[in-house]
Structure formats: C-alpha cells, structure tokens
mmCIF file of C-alpha atoms in Angstrom:
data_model
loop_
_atom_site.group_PDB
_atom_site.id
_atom_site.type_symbol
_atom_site.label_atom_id
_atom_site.label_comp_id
_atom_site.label_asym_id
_atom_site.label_seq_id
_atom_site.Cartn_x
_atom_site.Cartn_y
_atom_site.Cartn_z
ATOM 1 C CA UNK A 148 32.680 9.295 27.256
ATOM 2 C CA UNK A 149 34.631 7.870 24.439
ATOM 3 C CA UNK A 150 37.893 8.716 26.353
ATOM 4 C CA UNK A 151 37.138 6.308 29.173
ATOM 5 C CA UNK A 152 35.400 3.484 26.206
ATOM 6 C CA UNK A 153 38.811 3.562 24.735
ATOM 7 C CA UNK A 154 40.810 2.714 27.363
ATOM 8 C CA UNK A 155 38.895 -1.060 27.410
ATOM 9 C CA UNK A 156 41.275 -2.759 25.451
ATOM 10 C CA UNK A 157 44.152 -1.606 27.840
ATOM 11 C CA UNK A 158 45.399 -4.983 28.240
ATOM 12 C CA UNK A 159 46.063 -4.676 24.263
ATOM 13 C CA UNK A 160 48.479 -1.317 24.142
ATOM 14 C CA UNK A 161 49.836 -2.574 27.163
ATOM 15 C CA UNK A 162 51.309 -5.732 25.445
ATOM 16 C CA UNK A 163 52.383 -3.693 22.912
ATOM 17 C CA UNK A 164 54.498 -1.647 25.066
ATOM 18 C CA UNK A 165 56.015 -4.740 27.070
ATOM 19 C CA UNK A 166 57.054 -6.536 24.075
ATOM 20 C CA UNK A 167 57.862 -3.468 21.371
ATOM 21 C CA UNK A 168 58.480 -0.915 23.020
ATOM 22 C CA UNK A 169 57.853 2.597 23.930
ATOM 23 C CA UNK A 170 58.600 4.169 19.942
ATOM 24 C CA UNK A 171 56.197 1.392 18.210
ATOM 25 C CA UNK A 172 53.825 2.168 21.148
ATOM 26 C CA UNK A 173 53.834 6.037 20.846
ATOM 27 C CA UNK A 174 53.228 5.800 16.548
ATOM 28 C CA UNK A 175 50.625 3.524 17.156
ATOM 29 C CA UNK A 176 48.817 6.085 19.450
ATOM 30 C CA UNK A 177 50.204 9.059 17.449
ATOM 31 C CA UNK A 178 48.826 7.670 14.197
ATOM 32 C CA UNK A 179 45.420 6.953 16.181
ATOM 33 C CA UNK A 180 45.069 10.954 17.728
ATOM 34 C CA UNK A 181 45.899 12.261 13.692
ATOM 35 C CA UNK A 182 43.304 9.820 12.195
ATOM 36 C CA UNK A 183 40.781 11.072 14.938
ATOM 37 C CA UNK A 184 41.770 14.442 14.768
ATOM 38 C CA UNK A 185 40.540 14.363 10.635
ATOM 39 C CA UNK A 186 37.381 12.396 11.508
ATOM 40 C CA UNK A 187 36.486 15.369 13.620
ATOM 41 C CA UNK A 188 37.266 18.126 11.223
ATOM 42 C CA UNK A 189 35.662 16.626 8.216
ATOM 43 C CA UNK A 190 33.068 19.696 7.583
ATOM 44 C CA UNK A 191 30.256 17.946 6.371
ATOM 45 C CA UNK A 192 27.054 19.754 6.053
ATOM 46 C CA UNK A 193 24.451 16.776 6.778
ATOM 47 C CA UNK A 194 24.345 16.596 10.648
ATOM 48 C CA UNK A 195 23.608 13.028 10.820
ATOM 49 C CA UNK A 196 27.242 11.702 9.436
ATOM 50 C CA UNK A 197 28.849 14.219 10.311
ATOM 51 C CA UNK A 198 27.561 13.385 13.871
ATOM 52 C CA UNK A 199 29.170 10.384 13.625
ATOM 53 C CA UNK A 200 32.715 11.542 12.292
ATOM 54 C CA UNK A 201 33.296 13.097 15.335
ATOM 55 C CA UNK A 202 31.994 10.214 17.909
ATOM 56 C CA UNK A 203 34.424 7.847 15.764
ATOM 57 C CA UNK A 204 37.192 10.586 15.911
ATOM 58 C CA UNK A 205 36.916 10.973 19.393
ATOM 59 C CA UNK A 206 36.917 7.503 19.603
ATOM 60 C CA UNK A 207 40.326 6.367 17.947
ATOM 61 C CA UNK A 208 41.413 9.764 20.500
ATOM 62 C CA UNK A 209 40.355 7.124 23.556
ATOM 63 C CA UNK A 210 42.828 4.786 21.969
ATOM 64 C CA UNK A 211 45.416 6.251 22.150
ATOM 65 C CA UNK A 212 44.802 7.115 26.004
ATOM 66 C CA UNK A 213 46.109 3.571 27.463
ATOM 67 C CA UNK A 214 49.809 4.795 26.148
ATOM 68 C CA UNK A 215 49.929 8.474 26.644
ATOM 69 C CA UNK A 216 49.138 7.874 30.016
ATOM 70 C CA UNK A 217 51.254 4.990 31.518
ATOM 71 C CA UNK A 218 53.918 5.108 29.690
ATOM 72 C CA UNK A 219 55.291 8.245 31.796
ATOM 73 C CA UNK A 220 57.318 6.110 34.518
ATOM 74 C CA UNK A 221 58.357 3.722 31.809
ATOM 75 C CA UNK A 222 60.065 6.780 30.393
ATOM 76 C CA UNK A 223 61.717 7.671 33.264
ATOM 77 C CA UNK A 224 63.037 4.259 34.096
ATOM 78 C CA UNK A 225 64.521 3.198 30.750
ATOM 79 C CA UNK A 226 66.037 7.095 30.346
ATOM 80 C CA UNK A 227 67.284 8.350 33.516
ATOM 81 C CA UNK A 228 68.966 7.842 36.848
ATOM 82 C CA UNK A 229 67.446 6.620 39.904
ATOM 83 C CA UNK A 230 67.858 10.292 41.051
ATOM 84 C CA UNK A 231 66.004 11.877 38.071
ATOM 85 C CA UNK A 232 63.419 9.699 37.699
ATOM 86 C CA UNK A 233 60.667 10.895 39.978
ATOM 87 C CA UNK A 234 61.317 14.355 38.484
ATOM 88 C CA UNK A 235 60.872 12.974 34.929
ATOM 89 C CA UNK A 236 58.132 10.822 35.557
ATOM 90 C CA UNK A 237 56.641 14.309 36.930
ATOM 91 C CA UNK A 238 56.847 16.200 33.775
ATOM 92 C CA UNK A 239 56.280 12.985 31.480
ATOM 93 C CA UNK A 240 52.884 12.666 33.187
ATOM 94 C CA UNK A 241 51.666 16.132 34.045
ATOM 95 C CA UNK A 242 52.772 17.437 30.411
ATOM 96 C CA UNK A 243 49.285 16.435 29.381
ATOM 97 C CA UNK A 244 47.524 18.425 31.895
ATOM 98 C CA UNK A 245 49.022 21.635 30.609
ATOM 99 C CA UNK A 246 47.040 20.500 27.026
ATOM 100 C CA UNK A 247 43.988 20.236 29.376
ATOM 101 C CA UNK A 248 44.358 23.739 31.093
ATOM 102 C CA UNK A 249 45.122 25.154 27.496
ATOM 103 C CA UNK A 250 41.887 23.520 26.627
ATOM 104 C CA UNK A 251 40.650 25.850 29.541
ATOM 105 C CA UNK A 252 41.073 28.665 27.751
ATOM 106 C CA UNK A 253 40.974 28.315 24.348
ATOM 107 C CA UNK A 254 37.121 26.880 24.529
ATOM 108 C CA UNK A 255 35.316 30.440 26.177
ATOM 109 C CA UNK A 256 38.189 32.353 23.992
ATOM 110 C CA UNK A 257 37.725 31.233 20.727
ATOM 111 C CA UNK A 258 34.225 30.026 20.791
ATOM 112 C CA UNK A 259 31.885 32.407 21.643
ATOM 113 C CA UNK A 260 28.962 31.586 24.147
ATOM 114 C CA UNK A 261 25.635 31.057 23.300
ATOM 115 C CA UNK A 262 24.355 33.545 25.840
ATOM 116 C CA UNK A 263 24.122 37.140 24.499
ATOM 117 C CA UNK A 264 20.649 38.762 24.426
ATOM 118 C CA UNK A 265 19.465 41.458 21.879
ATOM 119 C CA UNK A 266 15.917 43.046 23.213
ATOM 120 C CA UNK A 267 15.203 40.530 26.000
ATOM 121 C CA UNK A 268 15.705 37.881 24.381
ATOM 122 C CA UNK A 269 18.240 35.257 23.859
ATOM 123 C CA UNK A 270 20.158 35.971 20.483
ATOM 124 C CA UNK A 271 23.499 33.798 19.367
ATOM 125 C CA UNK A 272 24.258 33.114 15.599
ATOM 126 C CA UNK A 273 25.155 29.523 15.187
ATOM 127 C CA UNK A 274 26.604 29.600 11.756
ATOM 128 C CA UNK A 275 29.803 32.135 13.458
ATOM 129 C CA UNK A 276 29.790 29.669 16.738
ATOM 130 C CA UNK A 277 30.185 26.817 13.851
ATOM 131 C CA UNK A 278 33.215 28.728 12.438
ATOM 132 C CA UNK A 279 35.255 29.083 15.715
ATOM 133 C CA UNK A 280 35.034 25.713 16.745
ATOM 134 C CA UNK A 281 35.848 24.169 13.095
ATOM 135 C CA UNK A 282 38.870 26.519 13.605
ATOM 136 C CA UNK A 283 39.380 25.086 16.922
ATOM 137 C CA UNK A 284 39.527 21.651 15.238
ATOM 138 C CA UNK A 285 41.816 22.539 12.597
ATOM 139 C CA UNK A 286 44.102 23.954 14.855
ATOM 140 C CA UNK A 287 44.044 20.740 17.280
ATOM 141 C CA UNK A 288 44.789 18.599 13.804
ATOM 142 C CA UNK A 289 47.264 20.635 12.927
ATOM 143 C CA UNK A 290 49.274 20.318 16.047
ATOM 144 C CA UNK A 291 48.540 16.719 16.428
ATOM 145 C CA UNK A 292 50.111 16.194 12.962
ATOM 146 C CA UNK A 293 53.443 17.563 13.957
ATOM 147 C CA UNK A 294 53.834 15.645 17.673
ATOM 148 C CA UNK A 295 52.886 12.477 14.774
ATOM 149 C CA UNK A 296 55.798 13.840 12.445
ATOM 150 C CA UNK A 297 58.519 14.842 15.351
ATOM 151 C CA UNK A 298 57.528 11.122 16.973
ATOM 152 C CA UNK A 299 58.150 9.458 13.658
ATOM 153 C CA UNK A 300 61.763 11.148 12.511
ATOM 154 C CA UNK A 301 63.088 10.772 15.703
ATOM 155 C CA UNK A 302 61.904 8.445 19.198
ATOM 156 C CA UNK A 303 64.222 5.808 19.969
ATOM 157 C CA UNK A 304 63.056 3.176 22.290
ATOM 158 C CA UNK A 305 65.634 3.129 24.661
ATOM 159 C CA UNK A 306 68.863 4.774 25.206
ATOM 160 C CA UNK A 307 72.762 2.883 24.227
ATOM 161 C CA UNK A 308 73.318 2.465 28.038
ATOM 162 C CA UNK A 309 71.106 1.801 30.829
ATOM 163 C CA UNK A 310 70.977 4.423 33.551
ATOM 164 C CA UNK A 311 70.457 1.929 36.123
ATOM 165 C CA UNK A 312 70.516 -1.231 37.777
ATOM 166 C CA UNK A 313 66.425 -1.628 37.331
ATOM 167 C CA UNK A 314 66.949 -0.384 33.888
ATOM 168 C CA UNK A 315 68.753 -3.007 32.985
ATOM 169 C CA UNK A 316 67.578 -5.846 34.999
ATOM 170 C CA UNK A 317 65.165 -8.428 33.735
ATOM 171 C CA UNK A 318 61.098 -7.889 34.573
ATOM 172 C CA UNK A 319 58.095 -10.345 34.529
ATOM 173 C CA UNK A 320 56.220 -11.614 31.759
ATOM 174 C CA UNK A 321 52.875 -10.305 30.900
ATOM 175 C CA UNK A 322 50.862 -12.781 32.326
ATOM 176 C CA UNK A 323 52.677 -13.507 35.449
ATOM 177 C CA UNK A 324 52.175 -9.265 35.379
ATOM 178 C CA UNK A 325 48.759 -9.494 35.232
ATOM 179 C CA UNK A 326 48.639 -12.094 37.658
ATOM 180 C CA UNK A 327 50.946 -10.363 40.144
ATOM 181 C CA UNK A 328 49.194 -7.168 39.930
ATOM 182 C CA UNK A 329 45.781 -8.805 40.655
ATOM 183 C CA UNK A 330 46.611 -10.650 43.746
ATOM 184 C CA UNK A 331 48.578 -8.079 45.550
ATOM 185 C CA UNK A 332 46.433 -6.697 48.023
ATOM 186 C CA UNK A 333 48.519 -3.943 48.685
ATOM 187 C CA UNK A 334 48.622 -2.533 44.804
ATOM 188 C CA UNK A 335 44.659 -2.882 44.871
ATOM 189 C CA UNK A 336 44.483 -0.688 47.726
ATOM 190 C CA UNK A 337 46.595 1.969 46.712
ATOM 191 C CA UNK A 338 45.210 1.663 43.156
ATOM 192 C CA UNK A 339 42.076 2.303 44.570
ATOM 193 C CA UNK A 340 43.728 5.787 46.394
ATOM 194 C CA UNK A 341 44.851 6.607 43.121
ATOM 195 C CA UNK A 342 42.395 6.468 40.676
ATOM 196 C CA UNK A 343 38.935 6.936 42.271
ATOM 197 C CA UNK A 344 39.737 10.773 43.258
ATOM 198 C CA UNK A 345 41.902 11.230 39.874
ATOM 199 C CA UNK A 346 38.747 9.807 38.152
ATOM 200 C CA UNK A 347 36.093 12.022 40.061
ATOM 201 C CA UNK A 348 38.324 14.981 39.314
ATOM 202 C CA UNK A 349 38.364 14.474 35.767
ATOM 203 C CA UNK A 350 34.764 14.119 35.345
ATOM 204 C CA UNK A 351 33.979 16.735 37.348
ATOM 205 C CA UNK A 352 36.604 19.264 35.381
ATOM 206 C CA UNK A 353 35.035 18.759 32.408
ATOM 207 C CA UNK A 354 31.768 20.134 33.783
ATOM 208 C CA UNK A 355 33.302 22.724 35.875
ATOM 209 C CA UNK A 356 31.426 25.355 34.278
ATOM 210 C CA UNK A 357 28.336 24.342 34.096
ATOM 211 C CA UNK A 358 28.696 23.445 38.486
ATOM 212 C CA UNK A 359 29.913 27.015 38.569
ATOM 213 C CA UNK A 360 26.725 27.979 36.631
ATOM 214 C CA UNK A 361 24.341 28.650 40.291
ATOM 215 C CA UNK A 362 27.114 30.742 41.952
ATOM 216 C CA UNK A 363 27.067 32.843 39.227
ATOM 217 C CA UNK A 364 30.016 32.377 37.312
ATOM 218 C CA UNK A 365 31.064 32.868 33.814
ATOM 219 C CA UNK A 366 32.427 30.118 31.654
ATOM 220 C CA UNK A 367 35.295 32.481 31.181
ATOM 221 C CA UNK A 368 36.261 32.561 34.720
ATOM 222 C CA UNK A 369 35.070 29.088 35.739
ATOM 223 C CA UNK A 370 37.631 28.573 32.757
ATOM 224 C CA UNK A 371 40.460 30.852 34.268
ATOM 225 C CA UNK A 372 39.664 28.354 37.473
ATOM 226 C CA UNK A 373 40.435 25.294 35.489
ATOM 227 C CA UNK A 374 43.572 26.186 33.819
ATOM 228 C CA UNK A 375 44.945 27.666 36.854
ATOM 229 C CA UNK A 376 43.742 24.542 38.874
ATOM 230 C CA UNK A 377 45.634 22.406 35.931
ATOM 231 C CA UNK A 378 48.878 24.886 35.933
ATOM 232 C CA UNK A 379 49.226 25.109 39.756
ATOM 233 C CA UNK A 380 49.255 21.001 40.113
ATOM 234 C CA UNK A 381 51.997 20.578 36.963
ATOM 235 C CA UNK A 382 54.382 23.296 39.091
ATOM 236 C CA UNK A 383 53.245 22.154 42.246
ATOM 237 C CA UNK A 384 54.059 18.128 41.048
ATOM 238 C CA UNK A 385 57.071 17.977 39.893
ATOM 239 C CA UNK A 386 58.207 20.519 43.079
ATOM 240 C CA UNK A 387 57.045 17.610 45.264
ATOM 241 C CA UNK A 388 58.853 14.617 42.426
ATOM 242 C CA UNK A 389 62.361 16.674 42.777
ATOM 243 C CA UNK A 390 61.861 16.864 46.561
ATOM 244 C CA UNK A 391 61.241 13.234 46.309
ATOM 245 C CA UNK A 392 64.326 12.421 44.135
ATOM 246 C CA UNK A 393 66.119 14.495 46.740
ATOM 247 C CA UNK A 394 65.076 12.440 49.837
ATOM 248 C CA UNK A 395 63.850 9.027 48.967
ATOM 249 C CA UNK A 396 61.501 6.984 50.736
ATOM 250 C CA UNK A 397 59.017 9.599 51.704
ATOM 251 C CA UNK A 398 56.215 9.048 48.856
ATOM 252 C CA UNK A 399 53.637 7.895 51.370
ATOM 253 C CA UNK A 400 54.179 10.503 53.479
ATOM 254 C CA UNK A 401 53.616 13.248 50.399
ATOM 255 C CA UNK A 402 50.713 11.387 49.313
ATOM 256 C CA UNK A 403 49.013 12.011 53.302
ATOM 257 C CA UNK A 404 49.641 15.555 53.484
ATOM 258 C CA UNK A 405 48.679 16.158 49.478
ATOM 259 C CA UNK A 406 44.822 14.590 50.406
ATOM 260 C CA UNK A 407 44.397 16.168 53.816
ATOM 261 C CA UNK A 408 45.292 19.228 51.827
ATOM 262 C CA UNK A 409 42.367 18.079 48.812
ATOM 263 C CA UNK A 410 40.297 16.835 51.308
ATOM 264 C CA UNK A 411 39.853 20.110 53.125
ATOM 265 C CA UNK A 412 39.618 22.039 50.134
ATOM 266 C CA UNK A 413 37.014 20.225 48.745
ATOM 267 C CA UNK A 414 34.793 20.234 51.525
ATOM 268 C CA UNK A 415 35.693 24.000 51.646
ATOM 269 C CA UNK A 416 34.523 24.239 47.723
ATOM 270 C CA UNK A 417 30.872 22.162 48.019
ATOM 271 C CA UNK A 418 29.786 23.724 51.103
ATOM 272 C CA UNK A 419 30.699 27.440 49.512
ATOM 273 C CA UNK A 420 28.286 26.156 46.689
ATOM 274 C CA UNK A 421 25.600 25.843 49.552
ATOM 275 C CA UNK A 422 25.795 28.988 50.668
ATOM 276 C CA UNK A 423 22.408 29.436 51.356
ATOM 277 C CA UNK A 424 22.263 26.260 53.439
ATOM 278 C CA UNK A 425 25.766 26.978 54.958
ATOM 279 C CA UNK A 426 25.536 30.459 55.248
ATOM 280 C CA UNK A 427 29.371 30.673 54.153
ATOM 281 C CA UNK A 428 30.371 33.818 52.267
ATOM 282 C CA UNK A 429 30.443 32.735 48.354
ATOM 283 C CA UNK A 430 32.424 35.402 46.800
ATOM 284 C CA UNK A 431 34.776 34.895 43.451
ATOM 285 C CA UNK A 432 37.768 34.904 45.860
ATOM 286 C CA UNK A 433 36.432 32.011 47.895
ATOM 287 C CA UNK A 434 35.623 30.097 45.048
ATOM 288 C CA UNK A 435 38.813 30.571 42.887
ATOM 289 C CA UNK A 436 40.897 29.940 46.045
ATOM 290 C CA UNK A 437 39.043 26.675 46.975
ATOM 291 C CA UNK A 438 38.830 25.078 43.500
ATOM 292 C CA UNK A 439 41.941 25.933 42.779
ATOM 293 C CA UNK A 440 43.595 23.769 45.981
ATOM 294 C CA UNK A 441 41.248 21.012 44.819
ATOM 295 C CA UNK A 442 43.282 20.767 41.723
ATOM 296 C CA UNK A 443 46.381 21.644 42.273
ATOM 297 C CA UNK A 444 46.399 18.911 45.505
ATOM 298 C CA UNK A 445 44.762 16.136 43.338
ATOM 299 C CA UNK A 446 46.617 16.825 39.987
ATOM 300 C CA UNK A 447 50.220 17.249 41.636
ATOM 301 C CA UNK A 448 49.980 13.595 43.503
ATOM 302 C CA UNK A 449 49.660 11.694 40.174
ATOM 303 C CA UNK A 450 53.779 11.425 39.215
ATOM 304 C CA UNK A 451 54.091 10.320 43.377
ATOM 305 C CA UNK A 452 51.325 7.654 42.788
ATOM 306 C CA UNK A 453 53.306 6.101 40.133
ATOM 307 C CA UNK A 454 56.446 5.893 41.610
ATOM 308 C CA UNK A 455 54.948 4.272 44.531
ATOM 309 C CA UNK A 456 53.178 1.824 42.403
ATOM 310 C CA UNK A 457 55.945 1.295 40.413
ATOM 311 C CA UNK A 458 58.404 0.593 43.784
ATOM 312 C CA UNK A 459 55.195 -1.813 45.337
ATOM 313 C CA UNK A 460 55.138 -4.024 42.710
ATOM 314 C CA UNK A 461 58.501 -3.912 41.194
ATOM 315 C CA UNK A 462 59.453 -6.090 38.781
ATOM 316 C CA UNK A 463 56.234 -5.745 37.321
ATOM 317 C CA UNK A 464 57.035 -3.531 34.174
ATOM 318 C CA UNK A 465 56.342 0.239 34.667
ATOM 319 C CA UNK A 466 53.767 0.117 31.454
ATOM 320 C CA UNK A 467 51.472 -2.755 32.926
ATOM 321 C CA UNK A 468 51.746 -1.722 36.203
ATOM 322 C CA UNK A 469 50.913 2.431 35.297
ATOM 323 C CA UNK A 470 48.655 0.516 32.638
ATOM 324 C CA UNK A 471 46.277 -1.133 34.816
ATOM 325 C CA UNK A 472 46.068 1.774 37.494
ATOM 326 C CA UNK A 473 45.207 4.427 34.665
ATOM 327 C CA UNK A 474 42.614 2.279 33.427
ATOM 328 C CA UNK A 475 40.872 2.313 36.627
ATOM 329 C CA UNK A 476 41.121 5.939 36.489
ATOM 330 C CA UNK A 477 38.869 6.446 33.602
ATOM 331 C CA UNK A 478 36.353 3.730 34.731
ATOM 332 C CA UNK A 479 35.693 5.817 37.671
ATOM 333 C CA UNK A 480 35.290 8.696 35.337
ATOM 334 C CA UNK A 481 33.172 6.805 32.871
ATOM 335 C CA UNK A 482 30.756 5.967 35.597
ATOM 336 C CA UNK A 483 30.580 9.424 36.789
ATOM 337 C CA UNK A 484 30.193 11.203 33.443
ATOM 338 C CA UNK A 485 27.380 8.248 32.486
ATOM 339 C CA UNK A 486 25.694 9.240 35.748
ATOM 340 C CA UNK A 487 25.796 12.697 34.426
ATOM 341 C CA UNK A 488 23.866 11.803 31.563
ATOM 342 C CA UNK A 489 20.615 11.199 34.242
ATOM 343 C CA UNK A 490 21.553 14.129 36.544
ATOM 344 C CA UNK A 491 22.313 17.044 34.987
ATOM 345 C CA UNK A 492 20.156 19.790 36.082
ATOM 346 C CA UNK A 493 21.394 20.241 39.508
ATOM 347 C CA UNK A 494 25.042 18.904 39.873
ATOM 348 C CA UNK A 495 25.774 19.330 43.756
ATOM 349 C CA UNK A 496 25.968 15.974 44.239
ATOM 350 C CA UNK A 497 29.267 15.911 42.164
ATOM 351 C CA UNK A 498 30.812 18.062 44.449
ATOM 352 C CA UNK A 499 30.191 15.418 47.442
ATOM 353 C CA UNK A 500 31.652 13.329 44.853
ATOM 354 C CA UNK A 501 34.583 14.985 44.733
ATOM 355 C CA UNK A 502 34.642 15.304 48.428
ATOM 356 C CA UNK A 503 34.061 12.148 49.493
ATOM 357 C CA UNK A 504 36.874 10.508 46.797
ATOM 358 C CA UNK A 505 39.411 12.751 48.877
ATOM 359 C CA UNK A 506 38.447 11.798 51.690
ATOM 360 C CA UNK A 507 38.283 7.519 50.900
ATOM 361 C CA UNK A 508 41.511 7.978 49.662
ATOM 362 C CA UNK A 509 43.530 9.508 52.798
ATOM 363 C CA UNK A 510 41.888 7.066 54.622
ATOM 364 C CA UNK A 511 43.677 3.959 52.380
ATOM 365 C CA UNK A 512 47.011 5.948 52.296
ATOM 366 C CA UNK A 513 46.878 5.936 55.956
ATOM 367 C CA UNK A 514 46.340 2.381 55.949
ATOM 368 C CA UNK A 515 49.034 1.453 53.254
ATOM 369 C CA UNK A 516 52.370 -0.270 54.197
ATOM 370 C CA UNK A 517 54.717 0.747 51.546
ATOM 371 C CA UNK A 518 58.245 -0.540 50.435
ATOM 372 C CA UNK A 519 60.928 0.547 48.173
ATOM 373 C CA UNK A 520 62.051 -2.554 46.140
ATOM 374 C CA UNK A 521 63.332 -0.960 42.945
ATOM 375 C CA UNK A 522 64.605 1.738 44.679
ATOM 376 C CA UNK A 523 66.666 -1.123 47.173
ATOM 377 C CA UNK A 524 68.280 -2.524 44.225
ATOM 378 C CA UNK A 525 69.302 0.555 42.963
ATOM 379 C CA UNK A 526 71.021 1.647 45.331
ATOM 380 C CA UNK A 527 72.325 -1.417 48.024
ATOM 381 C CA UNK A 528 72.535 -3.830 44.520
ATOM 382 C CA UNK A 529 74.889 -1.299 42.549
ATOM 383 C CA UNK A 530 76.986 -0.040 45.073
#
C-alpha cells in the first residue's frame, strides 16, 4: 500500500514540475527510487528493523510515483509534434508497464515457491527463498542506479525549439489549475472513467495469483497471464495512440469500443471463476484468453485517457492535469488493496470489482461530450 500512501502529497511533485521542470522533477524522483531501493536491500539479520527498512524503502518508491506517472503527456507536448504526440505519450506512459510484466516473471522465476512437499508434507527452505529475493533486490538497485546516473548526465528540460503552437503558448497558474480542474464537471467525469477501472486493475494484478489460486493455477502461469496481459496492452496502446495521431478527433470513440471490449471480458473472466455456479467450461485456455483481454483492453486505454484529458481541460498544464487524474488512480487502488487486508480468503468479489469498474466506466464515456481545444489551436491557430 505504500505506492498509493505516496502519491498524497501529489499536489507537492506536481508544483515542482509546473514551476522547474520535467529534469529537476525526474532527479528528485530518481534520487527517491535509489534511496528506497538501498533501504530495501540493507540485509539485516534482526527482523524487526529490517522490517522497517523495507516499509520506508518502499515508501520513498511511492514518492516518486506522482512524477513517473503524469509526466508522460508533458513529455510529449514539450518534445514533439502535434502528430507524434499521442504516439509518444503512448510509450512514455506504458514503458512502465513493461517493468510490471517483467516483474511477472522474474518473481515465480527467481524466487522459488513455498509449496514443494517431501513425504506428505509441506517442505520449503527459507534461508535459499531469502537468497533469491535479496538477489532480486540487488538486481532492482542496481538497475535503478543507472536510470538515476543516465537521468543525471543527460535530461534536458525542454528542447531549443518548440514543436508546437501549445508548446509554446502560455498555460495557467497552479492555483487557477487546481481550481479549473475541480470545477469542471466534465474532467470529473471522465476522471472518474479513467481511474476507477485503472485502479481496480492494479489492485487486482497484484493479487492475480493468489485469485487464480481455486481454478487451479500455478503462480508461474497466473504469472505468464500477467506479463502477457501487461505486454499485449503496451503493443496494443500505442497501435491505438498512432491510429489516433493518424486521424484526430476520435479518442472518445476508442475509449467506447476499448471498455465494451474490457467489459465483456471481464464478465467472461469472473463467471469462468464460478464455474461450478455457471457451469462454464474453466479450462487454462479460457482463462488465459479472458484475463488476458481484461488487460490488454484496460492497460492500452491509459495514453488515450490522457490525451483526452489533456485536450478537455487545455490550458491546464499536462503535469497537473495527468497529476490529479493519476492520483485518483491509486486512491481507488489503495481502497481496494486496504479492503484486501479484511477479505482475503476468498477473493471473488474482486473480480465483480473488476467487472463492475468496466462496466461504470463505458457508461460515463458514453455520456461524455468531448472537445479538442489544444488540438484546435494547433492546427486552425498555426496555419
């Protein structure tokens, strides 16, 4: 949960980003991920501190969240053209969620599972367990380190020449931001289509193995589901952001067809979990096939959502804006993963969850008026 407790002082990195940019924003969060990323590797042999090394690491990792993940369309504007930018807010934002699929897979590979039996009963040696995932934590410090290094020697903040118009022209203040952002009825509601399913989904990732547990599958495959859940949404997202950049003006109508998509696959996936209420065949097939939709519908929408935010509210600045719609992200997932903490011996109701999230947000897409403000200046304002 200390992913989703970091984000609280949001309103903090995203000042930070508005008034110094996107280089003294990304060594900030950098320098927070390397100093978490030694907390947690610190291999102390008393428990108790040790215990807390690792909530504190993974703490300062939570800070650095607010940045990592909104400042992908800031990015985009301040770098490229108007028709590049829903392509590179694509890979700026869904880059992270190939660390998450790794994550996937290196888990049930390098750590062993506590689940072998030796005579009828369960056997697993703790002190080899121990080793792999102190080498898992090495590793992650280790690569964490360089990204710092790389970030440090060379990340300027914006380029000699804006690429555009919107680049170029002059955005609110903070506060009037803030203010803005609040008050606009039409950013709450597609806020709301944003992050409650992109907040269930993360949650309910992160436990994907152990839902998997009562149909009988391995953390190995429930961890080949994941990555290529993960994987499938990266390709399939920035696909959809190039069409987008391609023919403009159609982000609603991507969002629609993504959620009918998520929404039918997730009602596919939770009532192939009931199988013996359903009677639906719950083979390994079924499952893969299902999940995998569920992720790669949900995951791929996220670079469209923030293009469409960032055209509703324009000229709120792209980190505030992406800012305040990420943070409602991980309050949805900090509510579902405290929930968790009180229900977690059968977990069916967090594939409803997941359901119903799809489902509440088609229905506020359908309702949503849009408009292309930035994209109207580019284009009518320059020529």
């Amino acid at each position: 949960m200390w992913g989703p407790v970091g984000y609280l002082p949001w309103l903090l990195f995203m000042w930070l980003m508005d008034k110094k940019g996107l280089r003294a924003s990304l060594l900030l969060s950098a320098f927070f991920m390397v100093l978490g990323a030694v907390l947690r590797s610190v291999p102390l042999t008393d428990l108790y501190y040790r215990r807390w090394l690792i909530h504190g690491g993974q703490l300062l990792n939570g800070l650095a969240g607010p940045t990592i993940m909104s400042a992908g369309p800031l990015l985009s504007t301040t770098w490229f053209a108007p028709d590049q930018r829903a392509t590179a807010t694509a890979i700026a934002s869904l880059i992270g969620y190939l660390g998450s699929a790794c994550a996937f897979l290196i888990g049930p590979l390098a750590v062993p599972a506590p689940n072998g039996t030796v005579g009828g009963t369960v056997y697993w040696d703790q002190n080899h367990i121990g080793d792999r995932i102190q080498f898992v934590l090495y590793a992650e410090g280790g690569l964490i380190a360089a990204l710092f290094v790389a970030v440090m020697l060379y990340f300027p903040s914006r380029p000699p020449i804006p690429p555009s118009v919107a680049a170029a022209s002059q955005r609110l203040s903070y506060r009037s931001s803030i203010c803005r952002l609040l008050s606009n009825m039409r950013f709450l509601m597609i806020a709301l289509a944003y992050s409650v399913p992109t907040g269930v989904v993360a949650g309910w990732a992160g436990v994907l193995d152990m839902i998997l547990t009562p149909a009988k599958v391995s953390q190995v495959d429930a961890g080949w589901i994941g990555f290529w859940s993960i994987v499938g949404g990266c390709v399939f997202g920035v696909a959809m952001a190039r069409f987008a950049d391609y023919i403009r003006g159609m982000l609603k109508l991507i969002l629609v067809l993504m959620f009918a998509g998520a929404s039918l696959a997730a009602t596919w996936f939770t009532l192939t979990c009931l199988t013996r209420l359903t009677h639906l065949p719950s083979t390994k097939a079924t499952l893969y096939t299902s999940c995998i939709l569920v992720g790669i519908f949900i995951n791929s929408s996220v670079p469209i959502f923030l293009e469409l935010f960032i055209e509703t509210v324009y000229p709120v600045p792209e980190g505030i804006t992406c800012g305040v719609v990420t943070f409602l992200s991980n309050l949805f997932t900090g509510l579902l993963l405290f929930c968790l903490t009180f229900y977690f011996t059968e977990l069916s109701w967090l594939n409803w969850c997941l359901t119903g999230s799809c489902i509440f947000s088609l229905l506020l897409l359908l309702f949503f008026r849009e408009s292309y403000d930035r994209l109207y200046l580019d284009v009518f304002v320059s020529v």
